[in-house]
Amino acid sequence: MRISDRRVFLIIALVLLFPLQVLAQSRPVDDKWALVVGISRFKDASMNLNYPAKDAADFRDFLIKEAHFAPDHVKLITDEQATRARILTEIGDTWLPHAAGPNDLVLIYMSSHGSPSQMDNEGFNYLVAHDTQKDQLYATGIRLENLAETIKERVHCDRTVIILDACHSGAARAKAGGKSLVRQGNFDIGQIPMGKGLMLICSSQPQEVSWESKNYQNGVFTKQLMDGLKHRGEFTRLGEAFDYMKDKVQQEVLRDRGQLQTPIVRSAWKGDDIVIAARPAKPKPGLPETTASEPAASSAPQTIAMSTGAQSIAPPANVASIGGQNLAVKLLDRVAILPVTGPNEIILDDIWKGFAQKDNIDVPRRLDEVGFRPTIQQVVKKRLAKFLKGKPVFTLEFAGENGGGTHDEELMTIDRNAICSGPGVYNWQAAGNLSQAKYLVEITIHDIFFEDQMGHDLAGARISAKLVSGETGEVLWLQKKKKFSRITMACHDDSIFAEVRNFIPNEIAAAIAKPIASLIKDQ
């Protein structure tokens, strides 16, 4: 049967009018790029958070290990690196505009504070960078509306996903007369201009806040998003992952906090739902690295800088390559204290077990919350600096593993994978070269114990410590496992954890700082 001329005309018209961007966005993804930003530590320390830097590092690892992103296609920026200028430069100038092609997928993830529109005189939403001042959002924050426009104008692909785990509860209280970032609400992403092919996922509704978990060291949104993206393995569609994540976030926050947190999505997407973990159809090599920091999984050279207040001290120019990293050859006459590791075990006697169970106290989590390990690191540093009288002493921190507790103005952030081959197994010469330190101090907590002593509580820890040459890896001094304990003033009281933090680290520092300092002076 012949098709009438009229039917032919209608079929041709439908084909011609079919939205071309539907066809375009249904095509295979040639390659994939991701900028991952997480800020736990801000220039204004009153805004500090617990887990965004770790969230970002975990999300970066997920993209590389499980979502088929090439390591040199994922850029991680955390804490001091994540300034307003650096973030905007990577998005709109030096990286994404040169990397992402028309048939590629770009994913931008940010975990930080965010300001709801009611905080700004003109009603705009801002992301908070490391150097943002909460009473000068216009000048120092990243306006979300402008970010969307920058991506539309400068990133040359029409498939971009922006994920915002922002507007965390708590922290960031203003000084007198200043603005506060204590959450009254999240972004209103309904106000954001949506360019073709843009999808925006936000961690909660405008009237809600976003919560960090009580049960694990992540934001609830980020953890459940990663679980959602793993739900059906590499075939999970983003819409499926969102629905899974939304339900899980609502359930967990309602159960643990008695509050509502409802993730939302807004999309100008046309065509097939994206599969984040899809293998790229035409993968390309990454761009040569020109900036100061790169995730450990990349093979690009890495330069590490030490934050000392408002300044940044970069490594000297004469460097050598060890394990694919650019490492300084000449070490400086200074001491670096590695992150304190452990405890390997928490030991509670029967009375303490009953107390913890009755009051639902998670002992390891409470020790983390009071900052037991970073306090040991800080107290040892101060005691060593006092004994060494002017010789530089600073602390090391692993990227994305901010332990909370105290904020150190003399701190170097390095990548764990660059110096560790396993838990507590260090390449000492690599650690010395990365930190440029002739001397390295390692402190290990073997166990922490709590015992009832005739109506009072005995709390203590067993630790070991060593001083290692950053040049040769030789152990110069060793403190074998030693017990440090104290009868506390608290009696089966949650306040015991703060008391443990206040006294035990001082006893540890008194025992190990003097012999270490004496040995260094004799070298």
Coordinates of C-alpha atoms in Angstrom, one line a residue:
M1 CA 0.0 0.0 0.0
R2 CA 1.4 3.4 -1.1
I3 CA 1.9 6.0 1.5
S4 CA 0.2 9.2 0.6
D5 CA 2.1 12.3 -0.1
R6 CA 0.6 13.9 3.0
R7 CA 2.0 11.1 5.2
V8 CA 5.4 11.5 3.6
F9 CA 5.3 15.2 4.3
L10 CA 4.3 14.6 8.0
I11 CA 7.1 12.1 8.5
I12 CA 9.7 14.4 6.9
A13 CA 8.4 17.3 9.1
L14 CA 8.7 15.2 12.3
V15 CA 12.2 14.2 11.4
L16 CA 13.3 17.8 10.7
L17 CA 11.7 19.1 13.9
F18 CA 13.0 16.4 16.2
P19 CA 15.3 18.3 18.7
L20 CA 18.8 17.9 17.5
Q21 CA 20.1 18.1 21.1
V22 CA 18.2 15.0 21.9
L23 CA 20.1 13.2 19.3
A24 CA 23.3 14.9 20.4
Q25 CA 23.0 14.0 24.0
S26 CA 22.0 10.4 23.3
R27 CA 25.3 9.8 21.5
P28 CA 28.1 7.8 23.2
V29 CA 30.5 9.6 25.6
D30 CA 33.9 10.0 23.9
D31 CA 35.7 10.8 27.2
K32 CA 35.1 11.9 30.8
W33 CA 36.6 14.7 33.0
A34 CA 35.9 15.5 36.6
L35 CA 36.8 18.4 38.9
V36 CA 36.4 17.4 42.5
V37 CA 36.6 20.0 45.3
G38 CA 36.2 19.6 49.0
I39 CA 37.0 22.1 51.7
S40 CA 37.1 21.2 55.4
R41 CA 39.6 23.8 56.5
F42 CA 39.0 27.4 55.7
K43 CA 41.2 30.5 56.0
D44 CA 38.5 31.7 58.5
A45 CA 38.9 28.8 60.9
S46 CA 35.4 29.5 62.4
M47 CA 33.9 27.9 59.2
N48 CA 35.8 24.6 59.5
L49 CA 33.9 21.4 58.8
N50 CA 34.7 17.8 59.4
Y51 CA 34.4 15.7 56.2
P52 CA 34.2 17.7 52.9
A53 CA 37.9 17.2 52.1
K54 CA 37.5 13.5 52.8
D55 CA 34.2 13.4 50.9
A56 CA 36.0 14.8 47.9
A57 CA 38.9 12.4 48.1
D58 CA 36.6 9.4 48.5
F59 CA 34.5 10.6 45.5
R60 CA 37.7 11.0 43.4
D61 CA 38.7 7.5 44.3
F62 CA 35.3 6.2 43.4
L63 CA 35.4 7.8 40.0
I64 CA 38.8 6.4 39.2
K65 CA 38.4 2.9 40.7
E66 CA 34.8 2.1 39.9
A67 CA 33.5 4.6 37.4
H68 CA 36.1 4.3 34.6
F69 CA 37.5 7.8 34.8
A70 CA 41.2 8.0 33.8
P71 CA 43.3 9.1 36.8
D72 CA 44.7 12.1 34.9
H73 CA 41.2 13.1 33.9
V74 CA 40.1 13.7 37.6
K75 CA 41.5 16.7 39.4
L76 CA 41.2 16.9 43.2
I77 CA 41.4 20.2 45.0
T78 CA 41.0 20.4 48.8
D79 CA 41.4 22.8 51.6
E80 CA 44.2 25.5 51.1
Q81 CA 44.4 24.6 47.4
A82 CA 40.7 25.3 46.9
T83 CA 40.8 29.1 46.6
R84 CA 38.2 31.0 44.7
A85 CA 40.7 31.9 42.0
R86 CA 42.0 28.3 41.7
I87 CA 38.5 26.8 41.3
L88 CA 37.4 29.3 38.7
T89 CA 40.7 29.0 36.8
E90 CA 40.4 25.2 36.5
I91 CA 36.8 25.5 35.3
G92 CA 37.0 28.5 33.0
D93 CA 40.6 29.0 32.0
T94 CA 43.5 26.5 32.3
W95 CA 42.0 23.0 32.4
L96 CA 38.4 22.1 31.4
P97 CA 38.2 24.5 28.4
H98 CA 41.3 22.8 26.9
A99 CA 40.4 19.2 28.0
A100 CA 36.7 18.6 27.3
G101 CA 35.6 18.0 23.8
P102 CA 32.1 18.4 22.3
N103 CA 31.2 14.7 22.7
D104 CA 32.6 14.4 26.3
L105 CA 31.1 14.4 29.7
V106 CA 32.1 16.8 32.5
L107 CA 31.4 16.2 36.1
I108 CA 32.0 18.9 38.7
Y109 CA 31.6 18.0 42.4
M110 CA 31.9 20.5 45.3
S111 CA 31.6 19.8 49.0
S112 CA 31.8 23.0 51.1
H113 CA 29.6 25.6 52.7
G114 CA 27.1 27.3 50.6
S115 CA 25.1 30.5 51.3
P116 CA 21.4 30.5 50.7
S117 CA 20.0 33.5 48.7
Q118 CA 18.6 35.2 51.8
M119 CA 22.2 35.9 53.0
D120 CA 22.9 38.1 50.0
N121 CA 21.5 41.6 49.4
E122 CA 20.6 40.8 45.9
G123 CA 19.4 37.2 46.6
F124 CA 22.2 35.3 45.0
N125 CA 23.6 31.9 46.0
Y126 CA 27.3 31.5 46.7
L127 CA 29.7 28.6 47.1
V128 CA 32.3 29.2 49.8
A129 CA 36.0 28.7 48.8
H130 CA 38.9 28.3 51.2
D131 CA 39.5 32.1 51.1
T132 CA 35.9 33.3 51.1
Q133 CA 35.0 35.9 53.7
K134 CA 31.5 35.3 55.0
D135 CA 30.7 39.0 55.3
Q136 CA 32.0 39.7 51.7
L137 CA 30.3 37.0 49.7
Y138 CA 30.0 39.1 46.5
A139 CA 33.8 39.7 46.3
T140 CA 35.2 36.5 47.7
G141 CA 32.5 33.8 47.1
I142 CA 31.7 31.8 44.0
R143 CA 28.3 33.0 42.7
L144 CA 26.4 29.9 41.6
E145 CA 24.6 31.6 38.8
N146 CA 27.9 32.8 37.4
L147 CA 29.4 29.4 37.7
A148 CA 26.6 27.9 35.5
E149 CA 27.2 30.7 32.9
T150 CA 31.0 30.1 32.9
I151 CA 30.5 26.4 32.2
K152 CA 28.0 27.2 29.4
E153 CA 30.3 29.7 27.8
R154 CA 33.8 28.1 28.3
V155 CA 33.4 24.3 28.6
H156 CA 33.0 23.0 25.1
C157 CA 30.6 20.1 25.7
D158 CA 26.8 19.8 26.2
R159 CA 26.8 17.2 28.9
T160 CA 27.8 18.7 32.3
V161 CA 26.7 17.4 35.7
I162 CA 27.3 19.6 38.8
I163 CA 27.0 18.0 42.2
L164 CA 26.8 20.2 45.3
D165 CA 27.1 18.8 48.8
A166 CA 26.8 22.2 50.4
C167 CA 25.0 24.0 53.2
H168 CA 26.2 21.8 56.0
S169 CA 24.7 22.3 59.4
G170 CA 26.6 24.0 62.2
A171 CA 30.0 25.8 62.1
A172 CA 30.8 29.2 60.7
R173 CA 29.3 31.5 63.4
A174 CA 29.8 35.1 62.6
K175 CA 31.9 37.5 64.7
A176 CA 29.9 40.4 66.2
G177 CA 28.3 42.4 63.5
G178 CA 29.2 39.9 60.8
K179 CA 27.1 37.5 58.8
S180 CA 26.7 33.9 59.7
L181 CA 26.8 30.7 57.7
V182 CA 24.9 28.7 60.3
R183 CA 22.4 27.0 58.1
Q184 CA 19.0 28.5 57.7
G185 CA 18.6 26.9 54.3
N186 CA 20.2 25.6 51.2
F187 CA 20.5 26.9 47.6
D188 CA 17.4 27.6 45.6
I189 CA 18.6 25.9 42.4
G190 CA 15.3 26.9 40.8
Q191 CA 16.9 30.3 40.3
I192 CA 20.0 29.0 38.5
P193 CA 20.0 29.5 34.7
M194 CA 20.2 26.1 33.0
G195 CA 22.2 26.0 29.9
K196 CA 21.7 23.2 27.3
G197 CA 22.9 19.8 28.6
L198 CA 23.4 21.0 32.3
M199 CA 22.2 18.9 35.2
L200 CA 22.4 20.2 38.8
I201 CA 22.1 18.0 41.8
C202 CA 22.0 19.6 45.3
S203 CA 22.2 17.9 48.7
S204 CA 19.0 19.3 50.2
Q205 CA 15.9 21.5 49.6
P206 CA 16.2 25.4 49.9
Q207 CA 14.6 25.3 53.4
E208 CA 16.8 22.4 54.7
V209 CA 20.4 21.8 55.7
S210 CA 22.8 19.1 54.8
W211 CA 24.1 16.7 57.5
E212 CA 27.3 14.9 58.2
S213 CA 26.8 11.3 59.3
K214 CA 26.8 10.1 62.9
N215 CA 27.8 6.6 61.7
Y216 CA 30.8 7.1 59.3
Q217 CA 33.2 9.9 58.3
N218 CA 31.3 11.3 55.4
G219 CA 28.5 13.6 54.6
V220 CA 25.3 11.6 54.3
F221 CA 24.6 12.9 50.8
T222 CA 28.0 12.0 49.3
K223 CA 28.2 8.6 50.9
Q224 CA 24.6 7.6 49.7
L225 CA 25.3 9.1 46.2
M226 CA 28.3 6.9 45.8
D227 CA 26.3 3.9 47.0
G228 CA 23.5 4.8 44.6
L229 CA 26.0 5.0 41.7
K230 CA 27.2 1.5 42.6
H231 CA 23.6 0.2 42.8
R232 CA 23.7 -1.7 39.5
G233 CA 27.4 -1.5 38.9
E234 CA 28.7 0.3 35.9
F235 CA 25.3 0.2 34.2
T236 CA 23.6 2.4 36.8
R237 CA 21.9 5.4 35.3
L238 CA 22.2 8.7 37.0
G239 CA 18.4 9.0 37.5
E240 CA 18.3 5.5 39.2
A241 CA 21.3 6.5 41.4
F242 CA 19.5 9.8 42.4
D243 CA 16.3 8.0 43.4
Y244 CA 18.2 5.5 45.4
M245 CA 20.3 8.2 47.1
K246 CA 17.3 10.4 47.8
D247 CA 15.4 7.7 49.7
K248 CA 18.5 6.7 51.7
V249 CA 19.4 10.2 52.7
Q250 CA 15.9 10.9 53.9
Q251 CA 15.8 7.7 55.9
E252 CA 19.2 8.2 57.6
V253 CA 18.8 11.9 58.5
L254 CA 15.3 11.4 59.8
R255 CA 16.4 8.4 61.9
D256 CA 19.5 10.0 63.3
R257 CA 18.6 13.7 63.4
G258 CA 14.8 13.9 63.4
Q259 CA 15.1 16.3 60.5
L260 CA 14.3 16.3 56.8
Q261 CA 17.0 16.4 54.1
T262 CA 15.7 15.9 50.6
P263 CA 18.2 16.0 47.7
I264 CA 16.9 17.7 44.6
V265 CA 17.8 17.6 40.9
R266 CA 17.2 20.1 38.1
S267 CA 18.0 19.3 34.5
A268 CA 18.1 20.8 31.0
W269 CA 19.1 17.4 29.8
K270 CA 17.6 16.0 26.7
G271 CA 18.0 12.4 25.5
D272 CA 19.1 9.3 27.2
D273 CA 19.8 9.3 31.0
I274 CA 23.5 9.4 31.5
V275 CA 25.5 6.5 32.9
I276 CA 28.3 8.0 34.9
A277 CA 30.4 4.8 35.0
A278 CA 30.1 4.1 31.2
R279 CA 33.4 3.4 29.6
P280 CA 34.6 6.2 27.4
A281 CA 34.2 5.5 23.7
K282 CA 37.3 7.4 22.5
P283 CA 39.6 8.1 25.5
K284 CA 42.2 10.8 25.1
P285 CA 45.4 11.4 27.1
G286 CA 45.2 14.0 29.9
L287 CA 46.7 17.4 29.5
P288 CA 50.2 18.2 30.8
E289 CA 49.9 19.4 34.3
T290 CA 50.8 23.0 35.0
T291 CA 49.3 23.7 38.4
A292 CA 50.7 23.1 41.8
S293 CA 48.6 20.1 42.9
E294 CA 47.4 16.8 41.4
P295 CA 45.6 13.8 42.9
A296 CA 47.9 10.9 43.8
A297 CA 46.4 8.6 41.2
S298 CA 47.7 10.8 38.4
S299 CA 51.1 10.2 37.0
A300 CA 51.7 13.9 36.6
P301 CA 54.4 15.5 38.7
Q302 CA 53.3 16.9 42.0
T303 CA 54.5 19.9 43.9
I304 CA 53.6 20.2 47.6
A305 CA 53.4 23.5 49.4
M306 CA 53.4 24.1 53.2
S307 CA 50.8 26.4 54.6
T308 CA 52.2 28.8 57.1
G309 CA 49.5 31.3 57.9
A310 CA 48.9 33.5 54.9
Q311 CA 52.1 32.3 53.1
S312 CA 52.9 29.2 51.2
I313 CA 56.5 27.8 51.1
A314 CA 57.1 25.8 47.9
P315 CA 59.8 23.1 47.5
P316 CA 63.2 24.2 46.1
A317 CA 63.8 24.0 42.4
N318 CA 66.3 21.2 42.4
V319 CA 64.1 18.1 42.4
A320 CA 64.3 14.4 41.4
S321 CA 61.6 11.9 40.5
I322 CA 60.8 9.1 42.9
G323 CA 57.7 6.9 42.2
G324 CA 56.5 9.3 39.5
Q325 CA 56.5 12.3 41.9
N326 CA 58.7 15.4 41.7
L327 CA 60.7 15.3 45.0
A328 CA 63.1 17.8 46.5
V329 CA 66.7 16.5 46.7
K330 CA 68.2 18.8 49.3
L331 CA 66.6 18.4 52.7
L332 CA 66.2 21.2 55.1
D333 CA 67.3 21.1 58.8
R334 CA 63.8 20.7 60.1
V335 CA 61.4 18.2 61.7
A336 CA 58.2 16.8 60.3
I337 CA 55.7 15.0 62.5
L338 CA 53.6 12.4 60.6
P339 CA 49.9 12.0 61.3
V340 CA 49.4 9.9 64.4
T341 CA 48.1 6.4 63.5
G342 CA 45.9 4.0 65.5
P343 CA 44.5 3.0 67.8
N344 CA 44.6 -0.6 66.7
E345 CA 42.3 -1.6 69.5
I346 CA 39.9 -0.1 72.1
I347 CA 39.9 -2.0 75.3
L348 CA 36.9 -1.6 77.8
D349 CA 36.5 -3.5 81.0
D350 CA 33.1 -5.0 81.8
I351 CA 31.8 -1.9 83.7
W352 CA 32.8 0.4 80.8
K353 CA 31.3 -1.9 78.2
G354 CA 28.0 -1.7 80.1
F355 CA 28.3 2.1 80.5
A356 CA 29.0 2.6 76.8
Q357 CA 26.1 0.3 75.8
K358 CA 23.6 1.9 78.2
D359 CA 24.4 5.4 77.0
N360 CA 24.9 4.4 73.4
I361 CA 28.5 5.8 73.3
D362 CA 30.7 5.0 70.3
V363 CA 34.1 5.3 72.0
P364 CA 36.3 5.4 68.8
R365 CA 34.0 8.1 67.3
R366 CA 34.0 10.2 70.5
L367 CA 37.9 10.1 70.5
D368 CA 37.9 11.3 66.9
E369 CA 35.4 14.0 67.7
V370 CA 37.5 15.4 70.6
G371 CA 40.6 15.3 68.3
F372 CA 42.7 12.9 70.3
R373 CA 45.2 12.0 67.6
P374 CA 45.7 15.5 66.2
T375 CA 46.1 16.8 69.7
I376 CA 49.0 14.4 70.3
Q377 CA 50.6 15.6 67.1
Q378 CA 50.2 19.3 68.1
V379 CA 51.4 18.9 71.7
V380 CA 54.5 16.9 70.6
K381 CA 55.2 19.6 68.0
K382 CA 55.0 22.4 70.5
R383 CA 57.2 20.6 73.0
L384 CA 59.8 19.8 70.3
A385 CA 59.9 23.3 69.1
K386 CA 60.5 24.5 72.6
F387 CA 63.4 22.2 73.1
L388 CA 64.9 22.8 69.7
K389 CA 64.8 26.6 70.1
G390 CA 64.0 27.9 66.7
K391 CA 64.6 24.8 64.5
P392 CA 61.5 24.5 62.3
V393 CA 59.0 21.8 63.5
F394 CA 55.8 21.3 61.5
T395 CA 53.1 18.7 61.1
L396 CA 52.1 16.5 58.1
E397 CA 48.5 15.7 57.1
F398 CA 47.3 13.3 54.5
A399 CA 45.1 14.9 51.8
G400 CA 41.4 14.3 52.4
E401 CA 42.0 12.9 55.9
N402 CA 41.6 16.0 58.1
G403 CA 41.4 14.6 61.6
G404 CA 39.7 17.6 63.1
G405 CA 40.5 18.8 66.6
T406 CA 43.1 21.5 66.3
H407 CA 44.0 23.8 63.4
D408 CA 47.7 24.1 62.7
E409 CA 49.0 27.1 60.8
E410 CA 52.3 25.3 60.1
L411 CA 51.1 22.3 58.2
M412 CA 52.0 20.4 55.0
T413 CA 49.4 18.3 53.2
I414 CA 50.8 15.4 51.2
D415 CA 49.2 12.4 49.5
R416 CA 49.2 9.2 51.6
N417 CA 49.9 7.0 48.5
A418 CA 53.0 9.0 47.7
I419 CA 54.8 7.8 50.9
C420 CA 52.8 4.7 52.0
S421 CA 52.8 1.2 50.6
G422 CA 50.4 0.0 53.3
P423 CA 48.9 1.0 56.7
G424 CA 51.8 2.4 58.7
V425 CA 54.4 1.2 56.1
Y426 CA 56.3 4.2 54.9
N427 CA 58.9 4.9 52.2
W428 CA 60.9 7.1 54.5
Q429 CA 63.1 8.7 51.9
A430 CA 60.1 9.6 49.8
A431 CA 58.5 11.2 53.0
G432 CA 61.7 13.1 53.6
N433 CA 61.9 14.4 50.1
L434 CA 58.3 15.4 49.9
S435 CA 58.4 17.2 53.2
Q436 CA 62.1 18.4 52.7
A437 CA 62.7 17.4 56.3
K438 CA 65.9 15.8 57.6
Y439 CA 64.0 14.3 60.6
L440 CA 60.6 12.5 60.6
V441 CA 58.7 11.6 63.8
E442 CA 56.2 8.7 63.7
I443 CA 53.8 8.1 66.6
T444 CA 51.6 5.0 66.8
I445 CA 48.7 4.4 69.2
H446 CA 48.5 0.7 69.8
D447 CA 45.5 0.7 72.0
I448 CA 43.4 2.9 74.2
F449 CA 41.8 1.5 77.4
F450 CA 39.2 2.5 80.0
E451 CA 38.8 0.7 83.3
D452 CA 36.7 1.3 86.4
Q453 CA 39.0 1.7 89.5
M454 CA 36.9 1.6 92.7
G455 CA 34.5 4.3 91.6
H456 CA 37.0 6.3 89.5
D457 CA 37.9 5.8 85.9
L458 CA 41.4 4.9 84.7
A459 CA 42.0 5.9 81.1
G460 CA 45.2 5.4 79.1
A461 CA 46.9 4.6 75.9
R462 CA 49.9 2.5 74.8
I463 CA 52.0 4.2 72.2
S464 CA 55.3 3.7 70.4
A465 CA 57.3 6.4 68.6
K466 CA 60.4 6.7 66.5
L467 CA 62.7 9.3 65.0
V468 CA 63.7 8.5 61.4
S469 CA 66.3 10.1 59.1
G470 CA 64.5 11.7 56.0
E471 CA 67.7 11.3 54.1
T472 CA 68.5 7.6 54.7
G473 CA 65.4 6.1 56.3
E474 CA 67.5 5.0 59.3
V475 CA 65.7 4.7 62.6
L476 CA 67.6 7.2 64.9
W477 CA 65.6 6.7 68.1
L478 CA 62.9 4.3 69.1
Q479 CA 60.4 4.3 72.0
K480 CA 58.9 0.9 72.2
K481 CA 55.3 0.3 73.3
K482 CA 54.8 2.3 76.5
K483 CA 51.7 2.8 78.7
F484 CA 50.4 6.3 79.6
S485 CA 47.4 6.4 81.9
R486 CA 45.5 8.7 84.3
I487 CA 42.9 8.4 87.0
T488 CA 40.3 10.8 85.7
M489 CA 38.1 13.2 87.6
A490 CA 35.2 12.0 85.5
C491 CA 33.3 8.9 86.7
H492 CA 31.4 7.0 84.0
D493 CA 30.8 10.3 82.3
D494 CA 31.0 11.3 78.6
S495 CA 33.3 14.2 79.6
I496 CA 36.1 11.7 80.2
F497 CA 37.0 11.9 76.5
A498 CA 37.8 15.6 76.7
E499 CA 39.8 14.9 79.8
V500 CA 41.7 12.2 78.1
R501 CA 42.5 14.6 75.2
N502 CA 43.7 17.3 77.6
F503 CA 46.1 15.2 79.7
I504 CA 47.3 12.0 78.0
P505 CA 48.9 13.9 75.0
N506 CA 50.9 16.0 77.4
E507 CA 52.3 12.9 79.1
I508 CA 53.2 11.4 75.8
A509 CA 54.9 14.6 74.7
A510 CA 56.9 14.9 77.9
A511 CA 58.2 11.3 77.4
I512 CA 59.3 11.5 73.8
A513 CA 60.0 15.2 72.9
K514 CA 63.1 15.6 75.1
P515 CA 65.1 12.5 73.9
I516 CA 64.2 13.3 70.3
A517 CA 65.4 16.9 70.7
S518 CA 68.6 15.8 72.4
L519 CA 69.4 13.4 69.6
I520 CA 68.7 16.0 66.9
K521 CA 70.9 18.5 68.6
D522 CA 73.8 16.0 68.7
Q523 CA 73.5 15.2 65.0

